[in-house]
């Protein structure tokens, strides 16, 4: 039976036996457990690596079990000392860099002409710039997320979500999503975590592109036509303008209720937006991108709307809705986003 147990379990059994049979040989161990010597050798080597086994100084081959506390003193404590020393070194580096970081941010925030807008076409550099700004934020971060593949403000770092940590250290986080994000399980779970930490999340009809504003002093906006390019704006006049547009959109948005699946009370607003875009003659794929759903889902919405309005064509559906006042419930769809339009 002993030959069938895993090596780890065999090592444990050997250690337990050696506690009451100190000074035996490896051959005696193999005979006691009836296993091939190569298995005994692997088990003994594992015990030696953990410092739980030693050989008698005056009699090579005589094995003695060692107390776990003694093994810890020999094996673990030196590592803990290295970790402690490394932490001290890191603290010194952070302290030295912090003074330079303060100077860097004060110069950037002074709005010097040559630093008014910085373009980054490297995704890694863009991420580092955003992380730097958010990690040094003191008051507020406002974001617009436009798709289910970028619903987080920043990428997680290991097991920690930097946006949750941001809120927990007292920074106000506002996040705007499209109404259609309410139907995505992953987005709802993420928003639930953010709201639980203290963030504020809302949804609105249309959001045409991503946006991040940090402390109302720096804005991160995508560069049209370049999917990986980001413009980092430090110019106070531009950042203030983007912030006013964001505040206007935020005030008209609906609270993101994560406990209720589906569109909830925002379904009429989603369909009103689709009606307005239909009336403008936009194609299905364009409408889908504007409201943040797949083309297939968008076509299902359009089919349901046409059936309800008894319209023979998409354009007719838009006209009928306009004449009946259905699109007046939430205002003109093409004016609903306010930001980045």
mmCIF file of C-alpha atoms in Angstrom:
data_model
loop_
_atom_site.group_PDB
_atom_site.id
_atom_site.type_symbol
_atom_site.label_atom_id
_atom_site.label_comp_id
_atom_site.label_asym_id
_atom_site.label_seq_id
_atom_site.Cartn_x
_atom_site.Cartn_y
_atom_site.Cartn_z
ATOM 1 C CA UNK A 1 0.000 0.000 0.000
ATOM 2 C CA UNK A 2 2.845 2.389 0.793
ATOM 3 C CA UNK A 3 4.116 2.176 -2.771
ATOM 4 C CA UNK A 4 0.846 3.622 -4.030
ATOM 5 C CA UNK A 5 0.886 6.874 -2.030
ATOM 6 C CA UNK A 6 2.278 10.110 -3.545
ATOM 7 C CA UNK A 7 5.836 11.217 -2.794
ATOM 8 C CA UNK A 8 4.670 14.153 -0.650
ATOM 9 C CA UNK A 9 2.619 11.850 1.559
ATOM 10 C CA UNK A 10 5.502 9.397 1.765
ATOM 11 C CA UNK A 11 7.833 12.174 2.945
ATOM 12 C CA UNK A 12 5.331 13.083 5.665
ATOM 13 C CA UNK A 13 5.055 9.440 6.815
ATOM 14 C CA UNK A 14 8.859 9.069 6.884
ATOM 15 C CA UNK A 15 9.252 12.274 8.911
ATOM 16 C CA UNK A 16 6.618 11.144 11.403
ATOM 17 C CA UNK A 17 8.357 7.740 11.796
ATOM 18 C CA UNK A 18 11.791 9.326 12.207
ATOM 19 C CA UNK A 19 10.491 11.401 15.117
ATOM 20 C CA UNK A 20 10.388 8.178 17.154
ATOM 21 C CA UNK A 21 13.216 6.323 15.389
ATOM 22 C CA UNK A 22 16.115 8.767 15.440
ATOM 23 C CA UNK A 23 19.508 7.710 14.071
ATOM 24 C CA UNK A 24 18.349 5.090 11.565
ATOM 25 C CA UNK A 25 19.758 4.666 8.056
ATOM 26 C CA UNK A 26 18.133 5.283 4.702
ATOM 27 C CA UNK A 27 18.172 1.551 4.069
ATOM 28 C CA UNK A 28 16.197 1.033 7.287
ATOM 29 C CA UNK A 29 13.662 3.587 6.115
ATOM 30 C CA UNK A 30 13.260 1.792 2.786
ATOM 31 C CA UNK A 31 12.827 -1.542 4.556
ATOM 32 C CA UNK A 32 10.272 -0.074 6.989
ATOM 33 C CA UNK A 33 8.017 1.318 4.266
ATOM 34 C CA UNK A 34 8.665 -1.337 1.638
ATOM 35 C CA UNK A 35 9.250 1.070 -1.255
ATOM 36 C CA UNK A 36 12.037 1.302 -3.860
ATOM 37 C CA UNK A 37 15.117 3.164 -2.683
ATOM 38 C CA UNK A 38 14.738 5.834 -5.394
ATOM 39 C CA UNK A 39 11.409 6.867 -3.849
ATOM 40 C CA UNK A 40 12.926 6.920 -0.384
ATOM 41 C CA UNK A 41 15.803 9.026 -1.720
ATOM 42 C CA UNK A 42 13.367 11.611 -3.219
ATOM 43 C CA UNK A 43 11.403 11.781 0.037
ATOM 44 C CA UNK A 44 14.565 12.215 2.130
ATOM 45 C CA UNK A 45 15.857 14.881 -0.258
ATOM 46 C CA UNK A 46 12.566 16.795 0.093
ATOM 47 C CA UNK A 47 12.902 16.651 3.892
ATOM 48 C CA UNK A 48 16.503 17.846 3.689
ATOM 49 C CA UNK A 49 15.469 20.760 1.430
ATOM 50 C CA UNK A 50 12.970 21.802 4.106
ATOM 51 C CA UNK A 51 15.693 21.463 6.775
ATOM 52 C CA UNK A 52 13.506 18.864 8.536
ATOM 53 C CA UNK A 53 16.188 16.180 8.314
ATOM 54 C CA UNK A 54 19.898 16.033 9.140
ATOM 55 C CA UNK A 55 22.613 13.422 9.420
ATOM 56 C CA UNK A 56 24.599 12.734 12.569
ATOM 57 C CA UNK A 57 27.961 14.516 12.472
ATOM 58 C CA UNK A 58 29.982 11.582 13.759
ATOM 59 C CA UNK A 59 28.090 8.920 11.900
ATOM 60 C CA UNK A 60 27.264 9.591 8.227
ATOM 61 C CA UNK A 61 24.060 7.931 7.112
ATOM 62 C CA UNK A 62 22.334 8.180 10.490
ATOM 63 C CA UNK A 63 19.162 10.234 10.038
ATOM 64 C CA UNK A 64 17.546 12.548 12.577
ATOM 65 C CA UNK A 65 14.226 14.449 12.312
ATOM 66 C CA UNK A 66 14.479 18.178 13.063
ATOM 67 C CA UNK A 67 11.862 20.375 14.739
ATOM 68 C CA UNK A 68 9.897 22.600 12.287
ATOM 69 C CA UNK A 69 10.758 25.605 14.476
ATOM 70 C CA UNK A 70 14.448 24.844 14.111
ATOM 71 C CA UNK A 71 14.003 24.333 10.359
ATOM 72 C CA UNK A 72 12.200 27.660 10.099
ATOM 73 C CA UNK A 73 15.024 29.455 11.867
ATOM 74 C CA UNK A 74 17.490 28.029 9.368
ATOM 75 C CA UNK A 75 15.427 28.298 6.186
ATOM 76 C CA UNK A 76 12.799 31.026 6.565
ATOM 77 C CA UNK A 77 14.375 33.684 8.742
ATOM 78 C CA UNK A 78 17.201 34.508 6.283
ATOM 79 C CA UNK A 79 14.612 35.002 3.541
ATOM 80 C CA UNK A 80 12.519 37.227 5.792
ATOM 81 C CA UNK A 81 15.606 39.298 6.520
ATOM 82 C CA UNK A 82 16.231 39.724 2.782
ATOM 83 C CA UNK A 83 12.588 40.736 2.248
ATOM 84 C CA UNK A 84 12.774 43.267 5.074
ATOM 85 C CA UNK A 85 15.971 44.749 3.667
ATOM 86 C CA UNK A 86 14.432 44.913 0.175
ATOM 87 C CA UNK A 87 11.363 46.721 1.532
ATOM 88 C CA UNK A 88 13.594 49.271 3.220
ATOM 89 C CA UNK A 89 15.460 49.791 -0.046
ATOM 90 C CA UNK A 90 12.183 50.227 -1.941
ATOM 91 C CA UNK A 91 10.980 52.763 0.611
ATOM 92 C CA UNK A 92 14.161 54.790 0.161
ATOM 93 C CA UNK A 93 13.777 54.710 -3.632
ATOM 94 C CA UNK A 94 10.114 55.789 -3.410
ATOM 95 C CA UNK A 95 11.020 58.666 -1.095
ATOM 96 C CA UNK A 96 13.791 59.849 -3.401
ATOM 97 C CA UNK A 97 11.597 59.645 -6.509
ATOM 98 C CA UNK A 98 8.629 61.340 -4.831
ATOM 99 C CA UNK A 99 10.369 64.710 -4.727
ATOM 100 C CA UNK A 100 11.146 64.459 -8.440
ATOM 101 C CA UNK A 101 7.540 63.379 -9.148
ATOM 102 C CA UNK A 102 6.196 66.429 -7.320
ATOM 103 C CA UNK A 103 8.391 68.688 -9.455
ATOM 104 C CA UNK A 104 7.316 66.844 -12.612
ATOM 105 C CA UNK A 105 3.610 67.273 -11.893
ATOM 106 C CA UNK A 106 3.936 70.899 -10.827
ATOM 107 C CA UNK A 107 5.629 71.736 -14.131
ATOM 108 C CA UNK A 108 3.060 69.794 -16.141
ATOM 109 C CA UNK A 109 0.180 71.452 -14.325
ATOM 110 C CA UNK A 110 1.646 74.880 -14.924
ATOM 111 C CA UNK A 111 0.397 74.495 -18.487
ATOM 112 C CA UNK A 112 3.636 75.195 -20.317
ATOM 113 C CA UNK A 113 3.030 75.621 -24.023
ATOM 114 C CA UNK A 114 5.336 72.825 -25.183
ATOM 115 C CA UNK A 115 3.656 70.348 -22.833
ATOM 116 C CA UNK A 116 0.043 71.375 -23.507
ATOM 117 C CA UNK A 117 -0.676 68.139 -25.427
ATOM 118 C CA UNK A 118 1.429 64.978 -25.433
ATOM 119 C CA UNK A 119 0.771 62.252 -28.023
ATOM 120 C CA UNK A 120 1.456 58.624 -27.183
ATOM 121 C CA UNK A 121 1.258 55.928 -29.842
ATOM 122 C CA UNK A 122 2.690 53.195 -27.636
ATOM 123 C CA UNK A 123 -0.058 51.369 -25.634
ATOM 124 C CA UNK A 124 2.365 50.599 -22.808
ATOM 125 C CA UNK A 125 3.462 54.235 -22.565
ATOM 126 C CA UNK A 126 -0.183 55.350 -22.622
ATOM 127 C CA UNK A 127 -0.977 52.963 -19.777
ATOM 128 C CA UNK A 128 1.968 54.232 -17.746
ATOM 129 C CA UNK A 129 0.920 57.862 -18.272
ATOM 130 C CA UNK A 130 -2.630 57.072 -17.151
ATOM 131 C CA UNK A 131 -1.423 55.066 -14.149
ATOM 132 C CA UNK A 132 0.912 57.888 -13.148
ATOM 133 C CA UNK A 133 -1.841 60.502 -13.322
ATOM 134 C CA UNK A 134 -4.416 58.349 -11.490
ATOM 135 C CA UNK A 135 -1.989 57.169 -8.804
ATOM 136 C CA UNK A 136 -1.126 60.805 -8.065
ATOM 137 C CA UNK A 137 -4.720 62.070 -8.176
ATOM 138 C CA UNK A 138 -5.902 63.831 -5.046
ATOM 139 C CA UNK A 139 -9.555 64.665 -5.656
ATOM 140 C CA UNK A 140 -11.427 63.209 -8.625
ATOM 141 C CA UNK A 141 -11.210 60.891 -11.648
ATOM 142 C CA UNK A 142 -14.001 61.022 -14.249
ATOM 143 C CA UNK A 143 -14.162 58.424 -17.016
ATOM 144 C CA UNK A 144 -16.241 57.374 -20.008
ATOM 145 C CA UNK A 145 -16.182 53.697 -20.962
ATOM 146 C CA UNK A 146 -17.653 52.861 -24.363
ATOM 147 C CA UNK A 147 -17.412 49.072 -24.726
ATOM 148 C CA UNK A 148 -17.680 45.834 -22.810
ATOM 149 C CA UNK A 149 -14.018 45.109 -23.562
ATOM 150 C CA UNK A 150 -12.778 48.217 -21.731
ATOM 151 C CA UNK A 151 -15.281 48.569 -18.920
ATOM 152 C CA UNK A 152 -12.523 48.973 -16.337
ATOM 153 C CA UNK A 153 -10.805 52.307 -15.938
ATOM 154 C CA UNK A 154 -7.387 50.673 -15.695
ATOM 155 C CA UNK A 155 -6.036 47.145 -16.014
ATOM 156 C CA UNK A 156 -5.803 45.155 -12.771
ATOM 157 C CA UNK A 157 -2.374 44.828 -11.137
ATOM 158 C CA UNK A 158 -2.087 41.268 -9.885
ATOM 159 C CA UNK A 159 -4.975 40.601 -7.504
ATOM 160 C CA UNK A 160 -5.580 44.278 -6.780
ATOM 161 C CA UNK A 161 -7.835 46.508 -8.852
ATOM 162 C CA UNK A 162 -6.204 49.956 -8.989
ATOM 163 C CA UNK A 163 -9.559 51.707 -9.401
ATOM 164 C CA UNK A 164 -11.001 50.135 -6.258
ATOM 165 C CA UNK A 165 -7.847 51.143 -4.395
ATOM 166 C CA UNK A 166 -8.211 54.645 -5.852
ATOM 167 C CA UNK A 167 -11.682 55.023 -4.341
ATOM 168 C CA UNK A 168 -10.643 53.539 -1.025
ATOM 169 C CA UNK A 169 -7.971 56.164 -0.544
ATOM 170 C CA UNK A 170 -10.587 58.905 -0.848
ATOM 171 C CA UNK A 171 -10.548 59.890 -4.538
ATOM 172 C CA UNK A 172 -13.982 60.478 -6.074
ATOM 173 C CA UNK A 173 -14.455 58.191 -9.090
ATOM 174 C CA UNK A 174 -17.241 58.815 -11.606
ATOM 175 C CA UNK A 175 -17.746 56.322 -14.450
ATOM 176 C CA UNK A 176 -20.145 56.737 -17.382
ATOM 177 C CA UNK A 177 -21.286 53.773 -19.480
ATOM 178 C CA UNK A 178 -23.791 53.271 -22.253
ATOM 179 C CA UNK A 179 -27.245 52.023 -21.267
ATOM 180 C CA UNK A 180 -26.488 48.805 -23.144
ATOM 181 C CA UNK A 181 -23.680 47.998 -20.667
ATOM 182 C CA UNK A 182 -26.432 47.090 -18.181
ATOM 183 C CA UNK A 183 -27.047 43.827 -20.042
ATOM 184 C CA UNK A 184 -23.429 42.637 -19.754
ATOM 185 C CA UNK A 185 -22.743 40.392 -16.758
ATOM 186 C CA UNK A 186 -19.015 41.211 -16.564
ATOM 187 C CA UNK A 187 -19.640 44.950 -16.648
ATOM 188 C CA UNK A 188 -22.320 44.686 -13.958
ATOM 189 C CA UNK A 189 -20.025 42.625 -11.716
ATOM 190 C CA UNK A 190 -17.216 45.143 -12.154
ATOM 191 C CA UNK A 191 -19.502 48.112 -11.494
ATOM 192 C CA UNK A 192 -20.897 46.364 -8.423
ATOM 193 C CA UNK A 193 -17.356 46.146 -7.033
ATOM 194 C CA UNK A 194 -16.662 49.805 -7.841
ATOM 195 C CA UNK A 195 -19.918 51.012 -6.276
ATOM 196 C CA UNK A 196 -19.301 48.835 -3.237
ATOM 197 C CA UNK A 197 -15.979 50.613 -2.746
ATOM 198 C CA UNK A 198 -17.656 54.021 -3.029
ATOM 199 C CA UNK A 199 -17.502 54.936 -6.731
ATOM 200 C CA UNK A 200 -20.397 56.503 -8.668
ATOM 201 C CA UNK A 201 -21.519 54.873 -11.929
ATOM 202 C CA UNK A 202 -24.197 56.009 -14.376
ATOM 203 C CA UNK A 203 -25.368 55.152 -17.893
ATOM 204 C CA UNK A 204 -26.572 57.261 -20.807
ATOM 205 C CA UNK A 205 -27.736 56.846 -24.410
ATOM 206 C CA UNK A 206 -24.696 57.429 -26.580
ATOM 207 C CA UNK A 207 -21.012 57.727 -25.784
ATOM 208 C CA UNK A 208 -18.915 57.907 -28.905
ATOM 209 C CA UNK A 209 -15.452 57.487 -27.416
ATOM 210 C CA UNK A 210 -13.410 56.937 -24.270
ATOM 211 C CA UNK A 211 -12.381 59.769 -21.992
ATOM 212 C CA UNK A 212 -10.519 60.074 -18.682
ATOM 213 C CA UNK A 213 -10.144 63.308 -16.717
ATOM 214 C CA UNK A 214 -7.914 63.383 -13.637
ATOM 215 C CA UNK A 215 -8.361 66.101 -11.003
ATOM 216 C CA UNK A 216 -9.858 68.349 -13.710
ATOM 217 C CA UNK A 217 -6.264 69.051 -14.728
ATOM 218 C CA UNK A 218 -5.313 66.411 -17.315
ATOM 219 C CA UNK A 219 -7.444 64.552 -19.883
ATOM 220 C CA UNK A 220 -6.761 61.377 -21.849
ATOM 221 C CA UNK A 221 -8.551 61.178 -25.195
ATOM 222 C CA UNK A 222 -8.169 58.745 -28.123
ATOM 223 C CA UNK A 223 -6.777 59.985 -31.421
ATOM 224 C CA UNK A 224 -9.257 59.499 -34.259
ATOM 225 C CA UNK A 225 -8.000 57.119 -36.939
ATOM 226 C CA UNK A 226 -5.274 55.643 -34.730
ATOM 227 C CA UNK A 227 -6.642 52.890 -32.514
ATOM 228 C CA UNK A 228 -3.576 52.757 -30.234
ATOM 229 C CA UNK A 229 -2.871 56.497 -30.056
ATOM 230 C CA UNK A 230 -3.778 58.667 -27.060
ATOM 231 C CA UNK A 231 -3.584 62.420 -26.619
ATOM 232 C CA UNK A 232 -2.743 63.551 -23.086
ATOM 233 C CA UNK A 233 -4.076 67.086 -22.670
ATOM 234 C CA UNK A 234 -2.628 69.411 -20.016
ATOM 235 C CA UNK A 235 -3.935 72.689 -21.467
ATOM 236 C CA UNK A 236 -6.255 74.083 -18.735
ATOM 237 C CA UNK A 237 -8.746 75.658 -21.166
ATOM 238 C CA UNK A 238 -9.285 72.393 -23.060
ATOM 239 C CA UNK A 239 -9.449 70.258 -19.927
ATOM 240 C CA UNK A 240 -11.938 72.657 -18.344
ATOM 241 C CA UNK A 241 -14.116 72.500 -21.484
ATOM 242 C CA UNK A 242 -14.069 68.673 -21.516
ATOM 243 C CA UNK A 243 -14.905 68.639 -17.809
ATOM 244 C CA UNK A 244 -17.941 70.911 -18.342
ATOM 245 C CA UNK A 245 -19.202 68.620 -21.100
ATOM 246 C CA UNK A 246 -18.679 65.620 -18.845
ATOM 247 C CA UNK A 247 -20.550 67.275 -15.963
ATOM 248 C CA UNK A 248 -23.453 68.084 -18.306
ATOM 249 C CA UNK A 249 -23.671 64.475 -19.519
ATOM 250 C CA UNK A 250 -23.302 63.130 -15.987
ATOM 251 C CA UNK A 251 -26.182 65.241 -14.698
ATOM 252 C CA UNK A 252 -28.553 63.823 -17.343
ATOM 253 C CA UNK A 253 -27.420 60.188 -16.951
ATOM 254 C CA UNK A 254 -29.210 57.397 -15.051
ATOM 255 C CA UNK A 255 -27.880 55.607 -11.981
ATOM 256 C CA UNK A 256 -26.294 52.258 -12.898
ATOM 257 C CA UNK A 257 -28.406 49.786 -10.906
ATOM 258 C CA UNK A 258 -26.358 46.582 -10.885
ATOM 259 C CA UNK A 259 -28.809 44.402 -8.972
ATOM 260 C CA UNK A 260 -31.399 44.408 -11.775
ATOM 261 C CA UNK A 261 -30.453 42.499 -14.925
ATOM 262 C CA UNK A 262 -31.327 43.971 -18.330
ATOM 263 C CA UNK A 263 -32.023 47.528 -19.397
ATOM 264 C CA UNK A 264 -34.598 48.188 -16.692
ATOM 265 C CA UNK A 265 -36.047 51.689 -16.923
ATOM 266 C CA UNK A 266 -33.586 52.670 -19.656
ATOM 267 C CA UNK A 267 -35.015 50.416 -22.399
ATOM 268 C CA UNK A 268 -37.279 53.181 -23.742
ATOM 269 C CA UNK A 269 -34.295 55.525 -23.918
ATOM 270 C CA UNK A 270 -32.239 52.959 -25.822
ATOM 271 C CA UNK A 271 -35.022 52.455 -28.342
ATOM 272 C CA UNK A 272 -35.572 56.189 -28.608
ATOM 273 C CA UNK A 273 -31.916 56.548 -29.539
ATOM 274 C CA UNK A 274 -32.233 53.804 -32.163
ATOM 275 C CA UNK A 275 -35.327 55.506 -33.612
ATOM 276 C CA UNK A 276 -33.484 58.782 -33.943
ATOM 277 C CA UNK A 277 -30.554 57.111 -35.695
ATOM 278 C CA UNK A 278 -32.922 55.215 -37.980
ATOM 279 C CA UNK A 279 -34.584 58.483 -38.911
ATOM 280 C CA UNK A 280 -31.150 59.899 -39.720
ATOM 281 C CA UNK A 281 -30.633 57.053 -42.194
ATOM 282 C CA UNK A 282 -27.699 55.389 -40.405
ATOM 283 C CA UNK A 283 -26.815 51.764 -41.143
ATOM 284 C CA UNK A 284 -27.175 48.944 -38.647
ATOM 285 C CA UNK A 285 -23.457 48.589 -37.937
ATOM 286 C CA UNK A 286 -23.105 52.331 -37.336
ATOM 287 C CA UNK A 287 -26.098 52.367 -34.973
ATOM 288 C CA UNK A 288 -24.699 49.311 -33.155
ATOM 289 C CA UNK A 289 -21.375 51.058 -32.568
ATOM 290 C CA UNK A 290 -23.118 54.223 -31.373
ATOM 291 C CA UNK A 291 -25.167 52.407 -28.732
ATOM 292 C CA UNK A 292 -22.502 49.823 -27.840
ATOM 293 C CA UNK A 293 -24.057 46.508 -28.921
ATOM 294 C CA UNK A 294 -23.382 43.902 -31.588
ATOM 295 C CA UNK A 295 -24.956 44.386 -35.022
ATOM 296 C CA UNK A 296 -27.093 41.292 -34.417
ATOM 297 C CA UNK A 297 -28.483 42.679 -31.156
ATOM 298 C CA UNK A 298 -29.087 46.032 -32.812
ATOM 299 C CA UNK A 299 -31.106 44.367 -35.590
ATOM 300 C CA UNK A 300 -33.256 42.580 -32.998
ATOM 301 C CA UNK A 301 -34.054 45.950 -31.420
ATOM 302 C CA UNK A 302 -34.875 47.426 -34.825
ATOM 303 C CA UNK A 303 -37.151 44.480 -35.706
ATOM 304 C CA UNK A 304 -39.026 44.806 -32.396
ATOM 305 C CA UNK A 305 -39.442 48.577 -32.901
ATOM 306 C CA UNK A 306 -40.752 48.172 -36.465
ATOM 307 C CA UNK A 307 -43.289 45.586 -35.313
ATOM 308 C CA UNK A 308 -44.524 47.838 -32.512
ATOM 309 C CA UNK A 309 -44.868 50.816 -34.880
ATOM 310 C CA UNK A 310 -46.211 48.666 -37.740
ATOM 311 C CA UNK A 311 -43.650 50.279 -40.009
ATOM 312 C CA UNK A 312 -42.823 48.802 -43.405
ATOM 313 C CA UNK A 313 -39.269 50.194 -43.473
ATOM 314 C CA UNK A 314 -36.602 51.427 -41.136
ATOM 315 C CA UNK A 315 -36.909 55.000 -42.337
ATOM 316 C CA UNK A 316 -40.687 54.869 -41.928
ATOM 317 C CA UNK A 317 -40.208 53.702 -38.347
ATOM 318 C CA UNK A 318 -38.095 56.780 -37.644
ATOM 319 C CA UNK A 319 -40.639 59.093 -39.280
ATOM 320 C CA UNK A 320 -43.592 57.515 -37.454
ATOM 321 C CA UNK A 321 -41.767 57.767 -34.146
ATOM 322 C CA UNK A 322 -40.897 61.425 -34.752
ATOM 323 C CA UNK A 323 -44.478 62.331 -35.660
ATOM 324 C CA UNK A 324 -45.896 60.513 -32.650
ATOM 325 C CA UNK A 325 -43.438 62.173 -30.268
ATOM 326 C CA UNK A 326 -41.740 58.927 -29.209
ATOM 327 C CA UNK A 327 -38.307 60.431 -29.697
ATOM 328 C CA UNK A 328 -39.107 63.436 -27.514
ATOM 329 C CA UNK A 329 -38.999 61.351 -24.328
ATOM 330 C CA UNK A 330 -35.269 61.664 -23.969
ATOM 331 C CA UNK A 331 -34.453 64.425 -26.439
ATOM 332 C CA UNK A 332 -32.852 64.041 -29.859
ATOM 333 C CA UNK A 333 -30.728 60.924 -29.899
ATOM 334 C CA UNK A 334 -27.857 62.535 -31.711
ATOM 335 C CA UNK A 335 -27.497 65.148 -28.962
ATOM 336 C CA UNK A 336 -27.651 62.786 -26.026
ATOM 337 C CA UNK A 337 -23.999 62.131 -25.382
ATOM 338 C CA UNK A 338 -22.675 65.648 -25.033
ATOM 339 C CA UNK A 339 -19.102 64.402 -24.703
ATOM 340 C CA UNK A 340 -16.730 63.580 -27.524
ATOM 341 C CA UNK A 341 -19.511 63.898 -30.089
#
